[in-house]
PDB file of C-alpha atoms in Angstrom:
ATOM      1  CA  UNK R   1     -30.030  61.693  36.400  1.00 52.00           C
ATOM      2  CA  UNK R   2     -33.774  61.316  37.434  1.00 69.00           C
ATOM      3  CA  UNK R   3     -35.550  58.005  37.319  1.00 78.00           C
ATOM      4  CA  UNK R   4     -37.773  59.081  34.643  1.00 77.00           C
ATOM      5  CA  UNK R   5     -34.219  59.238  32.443  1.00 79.00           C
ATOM      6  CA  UNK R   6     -33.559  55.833  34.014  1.00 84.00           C
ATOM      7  CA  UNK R   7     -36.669  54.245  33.222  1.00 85.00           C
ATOM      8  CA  UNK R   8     -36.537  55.239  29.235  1.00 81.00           C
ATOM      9  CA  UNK R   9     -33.133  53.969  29.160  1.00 83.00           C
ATOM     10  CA  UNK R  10     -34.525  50.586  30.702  1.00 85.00           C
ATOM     11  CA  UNK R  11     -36.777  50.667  27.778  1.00 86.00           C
ATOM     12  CA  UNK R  12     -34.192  50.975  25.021  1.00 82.00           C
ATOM     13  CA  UNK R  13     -32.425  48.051  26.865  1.00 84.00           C
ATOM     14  CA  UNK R  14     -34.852  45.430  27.028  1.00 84.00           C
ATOM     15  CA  UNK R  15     -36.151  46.327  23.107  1.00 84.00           C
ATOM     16  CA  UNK R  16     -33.047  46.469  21.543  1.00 81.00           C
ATOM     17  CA  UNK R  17     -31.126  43.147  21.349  1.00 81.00           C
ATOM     18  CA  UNK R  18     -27.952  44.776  20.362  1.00 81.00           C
ATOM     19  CA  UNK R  19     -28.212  46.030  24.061  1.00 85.00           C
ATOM     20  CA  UNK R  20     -29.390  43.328  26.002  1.00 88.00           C
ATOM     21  CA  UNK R  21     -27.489  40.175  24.075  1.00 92.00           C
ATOM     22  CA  UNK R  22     -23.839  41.601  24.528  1.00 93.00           C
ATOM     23  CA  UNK R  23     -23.660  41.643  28.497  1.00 94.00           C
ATOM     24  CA  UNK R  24     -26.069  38.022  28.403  1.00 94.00           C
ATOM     25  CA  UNK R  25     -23.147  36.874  26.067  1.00 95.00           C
ATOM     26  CA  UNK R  26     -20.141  38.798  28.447  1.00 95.00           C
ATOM     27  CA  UNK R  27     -21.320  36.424  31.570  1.00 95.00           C
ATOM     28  CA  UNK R  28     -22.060  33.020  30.099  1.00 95.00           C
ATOM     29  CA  UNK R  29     -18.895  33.644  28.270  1.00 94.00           C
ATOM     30  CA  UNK R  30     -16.940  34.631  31.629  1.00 94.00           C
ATOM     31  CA  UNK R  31     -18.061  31.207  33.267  1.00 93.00           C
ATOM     32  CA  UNK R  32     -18.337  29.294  30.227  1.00 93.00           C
ATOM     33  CA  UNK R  33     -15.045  29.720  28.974  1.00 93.00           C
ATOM     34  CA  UNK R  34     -13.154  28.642  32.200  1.00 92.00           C
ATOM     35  CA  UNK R  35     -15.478  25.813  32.588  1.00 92.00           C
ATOM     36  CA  UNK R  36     -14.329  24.441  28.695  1.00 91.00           C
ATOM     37  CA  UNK R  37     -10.634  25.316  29.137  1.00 89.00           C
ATOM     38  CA  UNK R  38     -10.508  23.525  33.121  1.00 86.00           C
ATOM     39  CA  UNK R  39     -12.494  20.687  31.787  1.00 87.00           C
ATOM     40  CA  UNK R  40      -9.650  20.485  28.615  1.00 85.00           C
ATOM     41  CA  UNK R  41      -6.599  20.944  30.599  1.00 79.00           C
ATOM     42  CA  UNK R  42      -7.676  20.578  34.308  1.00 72.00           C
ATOM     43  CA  UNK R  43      -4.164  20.246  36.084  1.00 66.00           C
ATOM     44  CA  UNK R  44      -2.010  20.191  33.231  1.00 70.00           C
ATOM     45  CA  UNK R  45      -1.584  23.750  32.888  1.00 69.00           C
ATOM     46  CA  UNK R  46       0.533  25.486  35.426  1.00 75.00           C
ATOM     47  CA  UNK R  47      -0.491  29.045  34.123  1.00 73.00           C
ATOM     48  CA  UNK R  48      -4.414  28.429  35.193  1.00 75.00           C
ATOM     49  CA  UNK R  49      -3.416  26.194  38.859  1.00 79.00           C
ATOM     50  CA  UNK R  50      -0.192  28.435  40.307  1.00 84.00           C
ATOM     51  CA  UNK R  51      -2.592  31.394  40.052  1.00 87.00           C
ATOM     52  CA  UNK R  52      -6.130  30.298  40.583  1.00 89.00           C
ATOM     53  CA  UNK R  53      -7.506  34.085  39.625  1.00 89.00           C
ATOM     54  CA  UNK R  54      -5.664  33.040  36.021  1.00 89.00           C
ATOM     55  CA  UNK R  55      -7.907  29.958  35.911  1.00 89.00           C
ATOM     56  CA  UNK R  56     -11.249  31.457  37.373  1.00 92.00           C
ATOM     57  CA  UNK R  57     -11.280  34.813  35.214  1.00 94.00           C
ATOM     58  CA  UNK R  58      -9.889  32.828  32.180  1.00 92.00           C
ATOM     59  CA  UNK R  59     -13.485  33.493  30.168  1.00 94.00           C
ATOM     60  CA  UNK R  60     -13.023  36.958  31.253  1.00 94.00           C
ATOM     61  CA  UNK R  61     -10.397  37.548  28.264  1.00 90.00           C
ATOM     62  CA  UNK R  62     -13.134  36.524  25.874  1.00 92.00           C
ATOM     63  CA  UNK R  63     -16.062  38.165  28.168  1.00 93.00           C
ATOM     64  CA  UNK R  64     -14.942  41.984  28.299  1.00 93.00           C
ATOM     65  CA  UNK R  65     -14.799  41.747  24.712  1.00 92.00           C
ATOM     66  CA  UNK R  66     -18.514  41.925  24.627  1.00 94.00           C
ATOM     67  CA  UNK R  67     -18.674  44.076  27.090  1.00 95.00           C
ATOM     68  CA  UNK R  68     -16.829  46.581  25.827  1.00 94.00           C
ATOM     69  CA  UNK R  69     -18.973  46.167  22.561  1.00 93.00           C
ATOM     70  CA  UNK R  70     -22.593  46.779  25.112  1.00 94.00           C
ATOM     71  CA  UNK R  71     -20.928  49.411  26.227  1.00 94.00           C
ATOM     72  CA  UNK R  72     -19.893  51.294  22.921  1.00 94.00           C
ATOM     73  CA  UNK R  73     -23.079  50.572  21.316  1.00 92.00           C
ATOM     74  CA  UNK R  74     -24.947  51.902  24.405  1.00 91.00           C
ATOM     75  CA  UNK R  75     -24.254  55.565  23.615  1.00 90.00           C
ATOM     76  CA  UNK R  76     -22.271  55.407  20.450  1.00 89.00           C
ATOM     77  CA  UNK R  77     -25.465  53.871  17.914  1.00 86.00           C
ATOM     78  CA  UNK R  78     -27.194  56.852  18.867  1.00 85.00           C
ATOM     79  CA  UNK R  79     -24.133  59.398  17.958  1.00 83.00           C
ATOM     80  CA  UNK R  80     -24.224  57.318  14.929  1.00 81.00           C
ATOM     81  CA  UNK R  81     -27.989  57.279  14.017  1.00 82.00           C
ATOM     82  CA  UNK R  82     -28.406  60.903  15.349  1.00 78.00           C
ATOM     83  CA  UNK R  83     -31.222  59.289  17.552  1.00 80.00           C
ATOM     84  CA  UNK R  84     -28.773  61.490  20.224  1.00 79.00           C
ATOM     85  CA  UNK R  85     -31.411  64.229  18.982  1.00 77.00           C
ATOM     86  CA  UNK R  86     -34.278  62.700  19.999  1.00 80.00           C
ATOM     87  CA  UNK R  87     -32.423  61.446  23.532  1.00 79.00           C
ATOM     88  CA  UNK R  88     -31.876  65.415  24.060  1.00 77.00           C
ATOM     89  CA  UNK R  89     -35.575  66.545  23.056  1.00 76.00           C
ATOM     90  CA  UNK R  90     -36.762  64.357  25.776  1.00 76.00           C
ATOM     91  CA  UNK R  91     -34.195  64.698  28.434  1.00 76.00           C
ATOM     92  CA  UNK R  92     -33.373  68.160  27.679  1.00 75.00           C
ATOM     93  CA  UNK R  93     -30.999  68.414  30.480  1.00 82.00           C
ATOM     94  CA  UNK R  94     -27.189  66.347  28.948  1.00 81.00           C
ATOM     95  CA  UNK R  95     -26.316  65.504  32.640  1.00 83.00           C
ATOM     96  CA  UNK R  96     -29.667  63.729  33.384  1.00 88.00           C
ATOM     97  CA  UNK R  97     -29.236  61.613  30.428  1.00 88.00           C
ATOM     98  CA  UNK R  98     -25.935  61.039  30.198  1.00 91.00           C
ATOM     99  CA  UNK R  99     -26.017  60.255  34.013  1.00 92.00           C
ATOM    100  CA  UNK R 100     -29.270  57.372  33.310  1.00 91.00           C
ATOM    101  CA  UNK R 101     -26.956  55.969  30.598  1.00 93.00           C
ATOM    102  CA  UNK R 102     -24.148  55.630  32.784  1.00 95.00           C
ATOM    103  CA  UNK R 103     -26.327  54.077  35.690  1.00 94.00           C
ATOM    104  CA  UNK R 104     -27.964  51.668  33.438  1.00 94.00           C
ATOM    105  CA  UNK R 105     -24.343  50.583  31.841  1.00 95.00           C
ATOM    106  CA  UNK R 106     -22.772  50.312  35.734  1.00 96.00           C
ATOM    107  CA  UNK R 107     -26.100  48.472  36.610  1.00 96.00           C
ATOM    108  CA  UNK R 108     -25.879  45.591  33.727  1.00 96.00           C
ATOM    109  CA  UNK R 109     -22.071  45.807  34.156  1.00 96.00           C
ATOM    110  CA  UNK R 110     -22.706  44.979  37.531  1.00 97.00           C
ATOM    111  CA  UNK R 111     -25.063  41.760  37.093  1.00 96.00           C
ATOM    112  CA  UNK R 112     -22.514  40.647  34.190  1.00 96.00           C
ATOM    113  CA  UNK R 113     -19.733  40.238  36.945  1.00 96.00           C
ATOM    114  CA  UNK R 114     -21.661  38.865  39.744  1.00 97.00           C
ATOM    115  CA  UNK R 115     -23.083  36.158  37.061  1.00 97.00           C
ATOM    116  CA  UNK R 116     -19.871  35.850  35.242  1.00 96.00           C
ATOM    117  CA  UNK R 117     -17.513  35.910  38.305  1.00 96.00           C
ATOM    118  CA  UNK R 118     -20.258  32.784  39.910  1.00 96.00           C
ATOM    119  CA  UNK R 119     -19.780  31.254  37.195  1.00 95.00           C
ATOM    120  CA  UNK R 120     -16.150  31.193  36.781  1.00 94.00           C
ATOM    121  CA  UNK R 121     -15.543  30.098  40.454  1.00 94.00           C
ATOM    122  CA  UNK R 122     -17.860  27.433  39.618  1.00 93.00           C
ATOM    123  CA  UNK R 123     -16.782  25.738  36.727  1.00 92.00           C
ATOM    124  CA  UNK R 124     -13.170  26.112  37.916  1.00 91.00           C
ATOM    125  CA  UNK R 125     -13.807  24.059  40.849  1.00 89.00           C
ATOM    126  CA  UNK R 126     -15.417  21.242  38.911  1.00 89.00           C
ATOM    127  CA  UNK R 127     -13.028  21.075  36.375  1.00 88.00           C
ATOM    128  CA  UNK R 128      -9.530  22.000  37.856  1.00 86.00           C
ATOM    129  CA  UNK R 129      -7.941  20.025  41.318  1.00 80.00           C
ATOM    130  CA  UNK R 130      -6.614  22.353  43.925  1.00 74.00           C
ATOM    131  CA  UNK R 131      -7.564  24.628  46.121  1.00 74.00           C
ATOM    132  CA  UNK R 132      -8.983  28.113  45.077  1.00 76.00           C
ATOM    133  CA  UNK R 133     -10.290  29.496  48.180  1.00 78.00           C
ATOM    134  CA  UNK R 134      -7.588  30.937  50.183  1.00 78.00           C
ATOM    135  CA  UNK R 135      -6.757  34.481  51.756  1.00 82.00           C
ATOM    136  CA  UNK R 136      -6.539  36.157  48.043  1.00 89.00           C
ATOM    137  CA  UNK R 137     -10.668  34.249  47.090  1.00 92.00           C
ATOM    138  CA  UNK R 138     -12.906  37.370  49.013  1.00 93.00           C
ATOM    139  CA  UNK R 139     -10.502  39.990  46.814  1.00 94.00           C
ATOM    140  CA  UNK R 140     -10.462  38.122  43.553  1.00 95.00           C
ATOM    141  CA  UNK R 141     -14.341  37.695  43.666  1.00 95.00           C
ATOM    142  CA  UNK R 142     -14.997  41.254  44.584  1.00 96.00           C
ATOM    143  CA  UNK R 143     -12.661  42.847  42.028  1.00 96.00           C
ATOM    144  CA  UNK R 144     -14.381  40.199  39.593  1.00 96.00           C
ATOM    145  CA  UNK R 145     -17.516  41.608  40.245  1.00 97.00           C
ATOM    146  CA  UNK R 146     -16.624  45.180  39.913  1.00 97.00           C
ATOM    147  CA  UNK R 147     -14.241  45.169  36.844  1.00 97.00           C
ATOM    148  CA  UNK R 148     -17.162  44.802  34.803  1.00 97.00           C
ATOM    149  CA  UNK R 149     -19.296  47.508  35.411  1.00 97.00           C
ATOM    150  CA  UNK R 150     -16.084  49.593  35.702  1.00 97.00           C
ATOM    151  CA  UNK R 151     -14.743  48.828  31.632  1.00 97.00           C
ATOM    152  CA  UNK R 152     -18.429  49.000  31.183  1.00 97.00           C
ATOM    153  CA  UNK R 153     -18.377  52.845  32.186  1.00 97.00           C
ATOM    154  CA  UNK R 154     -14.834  53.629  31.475  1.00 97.00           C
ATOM    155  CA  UNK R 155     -16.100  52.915  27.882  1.00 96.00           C
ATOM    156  CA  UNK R 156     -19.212  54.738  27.777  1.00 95.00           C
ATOM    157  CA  UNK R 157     -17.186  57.661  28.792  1.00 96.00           C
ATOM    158  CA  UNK R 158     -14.440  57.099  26.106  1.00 95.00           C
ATOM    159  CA  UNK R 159     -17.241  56.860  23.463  1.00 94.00           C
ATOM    160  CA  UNK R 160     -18.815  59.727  24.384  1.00 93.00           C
ATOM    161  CA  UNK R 161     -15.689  62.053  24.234  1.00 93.00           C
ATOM    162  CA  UNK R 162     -15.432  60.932  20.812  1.00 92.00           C
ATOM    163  CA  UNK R 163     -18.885  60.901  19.576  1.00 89.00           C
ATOM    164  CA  UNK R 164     -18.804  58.114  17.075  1.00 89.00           C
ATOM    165  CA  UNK R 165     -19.431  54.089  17.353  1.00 88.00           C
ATOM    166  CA  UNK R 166     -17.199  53.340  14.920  1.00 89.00           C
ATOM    167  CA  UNK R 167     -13.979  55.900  16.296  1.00 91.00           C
ATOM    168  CA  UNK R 168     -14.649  54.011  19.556  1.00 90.00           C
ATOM    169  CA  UNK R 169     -14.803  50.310  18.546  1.00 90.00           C
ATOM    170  CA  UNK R 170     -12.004  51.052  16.416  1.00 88.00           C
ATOM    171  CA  UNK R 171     -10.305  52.409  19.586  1.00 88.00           C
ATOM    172  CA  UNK R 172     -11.369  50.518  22.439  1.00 90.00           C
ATOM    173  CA  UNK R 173     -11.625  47.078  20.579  1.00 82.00           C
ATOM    174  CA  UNK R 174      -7.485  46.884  19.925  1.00 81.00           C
ATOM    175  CA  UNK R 175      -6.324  48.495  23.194  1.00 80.00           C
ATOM    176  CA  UNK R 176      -8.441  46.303  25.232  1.00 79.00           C
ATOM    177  CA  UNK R 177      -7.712  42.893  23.191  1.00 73.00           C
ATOM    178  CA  UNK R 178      -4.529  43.438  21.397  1.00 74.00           C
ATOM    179  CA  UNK R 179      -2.443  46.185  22.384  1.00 76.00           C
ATOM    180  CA  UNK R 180      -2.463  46.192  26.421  1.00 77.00           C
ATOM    181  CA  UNK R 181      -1.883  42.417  26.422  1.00 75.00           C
ATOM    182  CA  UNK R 182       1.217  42.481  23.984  1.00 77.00           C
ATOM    183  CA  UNK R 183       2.767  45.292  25.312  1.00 76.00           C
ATOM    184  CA  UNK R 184       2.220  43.920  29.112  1.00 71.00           C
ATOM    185  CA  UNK R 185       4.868  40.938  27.414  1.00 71.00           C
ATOM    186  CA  UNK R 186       7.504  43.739  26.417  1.00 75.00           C
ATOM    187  CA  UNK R 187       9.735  44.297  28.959  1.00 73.00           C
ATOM    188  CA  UNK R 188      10.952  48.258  27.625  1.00 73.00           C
ATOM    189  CA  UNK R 189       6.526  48.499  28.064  1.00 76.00           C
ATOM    190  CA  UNK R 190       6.150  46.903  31.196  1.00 78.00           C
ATOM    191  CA  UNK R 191       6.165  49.749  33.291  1.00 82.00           C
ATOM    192  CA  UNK R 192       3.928  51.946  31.870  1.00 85.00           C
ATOM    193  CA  UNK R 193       1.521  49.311  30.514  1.00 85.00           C
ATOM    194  CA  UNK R 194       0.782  48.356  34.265  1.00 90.00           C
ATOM    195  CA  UNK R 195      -1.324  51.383  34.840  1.00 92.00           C
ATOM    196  CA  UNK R 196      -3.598  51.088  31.865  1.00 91.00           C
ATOM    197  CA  UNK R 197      -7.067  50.355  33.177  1.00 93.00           C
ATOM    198  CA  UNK R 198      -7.677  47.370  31.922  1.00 91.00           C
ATOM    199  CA  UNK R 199      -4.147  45.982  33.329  1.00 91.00           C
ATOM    200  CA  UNK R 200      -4.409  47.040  36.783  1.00 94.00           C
ATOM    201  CA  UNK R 201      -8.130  46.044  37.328  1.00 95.00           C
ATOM    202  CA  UNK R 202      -7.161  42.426  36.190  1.00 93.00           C
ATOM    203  CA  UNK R 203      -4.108  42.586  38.782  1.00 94.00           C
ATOM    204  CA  UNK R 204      -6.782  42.737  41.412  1.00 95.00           C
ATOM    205  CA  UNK R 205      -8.169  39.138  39.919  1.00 95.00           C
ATOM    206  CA  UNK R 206      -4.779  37.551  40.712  1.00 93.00           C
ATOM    207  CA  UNK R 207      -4.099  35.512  43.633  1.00 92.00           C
ATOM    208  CA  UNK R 208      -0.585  35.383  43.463  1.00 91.00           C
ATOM    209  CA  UNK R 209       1.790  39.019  43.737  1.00 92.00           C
ATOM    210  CA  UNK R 210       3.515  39.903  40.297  1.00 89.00           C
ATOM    211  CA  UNK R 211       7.108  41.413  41.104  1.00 88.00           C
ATOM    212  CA  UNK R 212       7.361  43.199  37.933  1.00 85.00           C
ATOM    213  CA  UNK R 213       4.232  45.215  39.306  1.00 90.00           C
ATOM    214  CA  UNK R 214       4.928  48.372  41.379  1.00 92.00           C
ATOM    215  CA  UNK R 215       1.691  48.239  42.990  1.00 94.00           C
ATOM    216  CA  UNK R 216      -0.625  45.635  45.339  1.00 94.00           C
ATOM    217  CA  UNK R 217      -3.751  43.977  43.976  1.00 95.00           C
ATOM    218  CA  UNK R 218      -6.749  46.270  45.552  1.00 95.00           C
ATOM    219  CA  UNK R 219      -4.501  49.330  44.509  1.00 97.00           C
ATOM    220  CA  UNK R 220      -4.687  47.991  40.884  1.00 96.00           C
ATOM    221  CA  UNK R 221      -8.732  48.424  40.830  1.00 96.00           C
ATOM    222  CA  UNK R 222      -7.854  51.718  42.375  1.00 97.00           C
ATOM    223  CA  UNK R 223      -6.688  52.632  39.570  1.00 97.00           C
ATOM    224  CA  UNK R 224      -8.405  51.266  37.460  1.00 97.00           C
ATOM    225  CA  UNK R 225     -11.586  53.030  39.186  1.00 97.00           C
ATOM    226  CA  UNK R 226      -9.856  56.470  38.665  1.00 98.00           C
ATOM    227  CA  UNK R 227      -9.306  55.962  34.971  1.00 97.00           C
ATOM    228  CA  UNK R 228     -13.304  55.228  35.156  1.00 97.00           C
ATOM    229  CA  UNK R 229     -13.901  58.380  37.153  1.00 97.00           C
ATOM    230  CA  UNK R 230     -11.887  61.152  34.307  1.00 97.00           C
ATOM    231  CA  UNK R 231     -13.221  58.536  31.241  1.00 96.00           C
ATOM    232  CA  UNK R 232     -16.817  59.508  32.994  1.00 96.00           C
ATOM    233  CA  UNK R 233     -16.221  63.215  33.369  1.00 96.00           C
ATOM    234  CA  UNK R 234     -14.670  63.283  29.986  1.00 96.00           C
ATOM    235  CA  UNK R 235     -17.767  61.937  28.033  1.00 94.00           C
ATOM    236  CA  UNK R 236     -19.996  64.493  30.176  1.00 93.00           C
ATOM    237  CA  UNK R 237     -17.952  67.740  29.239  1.00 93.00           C
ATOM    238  CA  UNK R 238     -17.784  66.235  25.945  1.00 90.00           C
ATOM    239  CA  UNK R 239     -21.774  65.844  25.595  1.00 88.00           C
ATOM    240  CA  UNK R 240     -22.461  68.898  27.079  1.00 86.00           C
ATOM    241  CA  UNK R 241     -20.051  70.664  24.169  1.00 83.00           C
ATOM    242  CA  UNK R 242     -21.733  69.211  21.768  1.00 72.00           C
ATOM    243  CA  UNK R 243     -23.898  71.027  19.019  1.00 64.00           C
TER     244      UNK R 243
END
């Protein structure tokens, strides 16, 4: 990656508002959501007050879903549009741009979760009684800050090993939103669900320990972080195979 790569991928971000909306939407919808669902049930719900990192990352559920689309769209539109052509003429070198795509995604990833994560902390202490702060707050609000950018590259990575925006939304879209959270409920699934990416960086949100988890909460966006690291590598020996 070189900062001229960086720069032109800065460029496509801030012209293109099928780039820039998606993470705008992924925060407001992080802090939004928790805000509308404290202010409807404020104490009434046990599942959002026994675990205040299930009440504060409640928007999250809705958030990552446009993340995941930023992040798609990011490197997948131009597999689509075979715009990947023109990417290549001017960043000859795959690494370079494949590496400014990455740091751009990781960058807006990361402003998505310090925004969203504010915002959830926020509106759940104006809206819910209780207190959220505790020993588990400085652990919940980090990992809440970094499991964004994380999904955000884990996906880039994912879409470029298969080298289609469709394949990947089609992928990414139902094992992210329906198929990790259902089979997380199965009890024959349990065990191997919990090391999914997208399970074990939300453990590290929680406040509270989960006995069905074999794990603790930082080593859950551990894990999460390797799943990043071989989705990353796997998109760059993809790209570089490419014709």
């Amino acid at each position: 990656m070189n900062l001229a790569a960086l720069r032109a991928e800065r460029i496509k971000l801030t012209t293109l508002r099928s780039l820039w909306l998606p993470p705008l939407i992924a925060a407001l919808l992080t802090g939004g959501v928790t805000t509308a669902v404290g202010s409807i049930l404020g104490g009434a719900d046990h599942t959002i007050t026994d675990d205040p990192g299930v009440g504060v990352f409640y928007g999250l559920n809705f958030g990552q879903a446009a993340l995941v689309a930023f992040a798609v769209l990011l490197i997948g539109q131009e597999f689509n549009t075979r715009m990947i052509d023109v990417s290549l003429a001017a960043v000859p070198r795959r690494g370079r741009l494949y590496g400014a795509k990455l740091a751009l995604g990781a960058l807006v990833g990361l402003g998505a979760g310090a925004v969203g994560t504010a915002g959830g902390f926020a509106g759940y202490a104006a809206t819910v009684p209780g207190d959220w702060h505790g020993p588990a707050f400085v652990r919940a609000a980090t990992a809440g800050v970094l499991y964004p950018p994380l999904l955000v590259v884990l996906c880039l990575g994912a879409t470029a090993m298969l080298g289609n925006l469709t394949a990947a939304m089609a992928l990414l879209g139902p094992t992210v939103f329906l198929l990790s959270p259902l089979l997380a409920g199965v009890p024959g699934a349990r065990d191997a669900v919990q090391f999914l990416p997208d399970r074990a960086g939300q453990y590290a949100l929680h406040y509270t320990d989960d006995p069905h988890t074999v794990y603790g909460h930082w080593t859950g966006l551990l894990i999460m972080a390797l799943w990043t690291a071989l989705a990353a590598y796997g998109g760059l020996w993809a790209l570089r195979r490419a014709k």
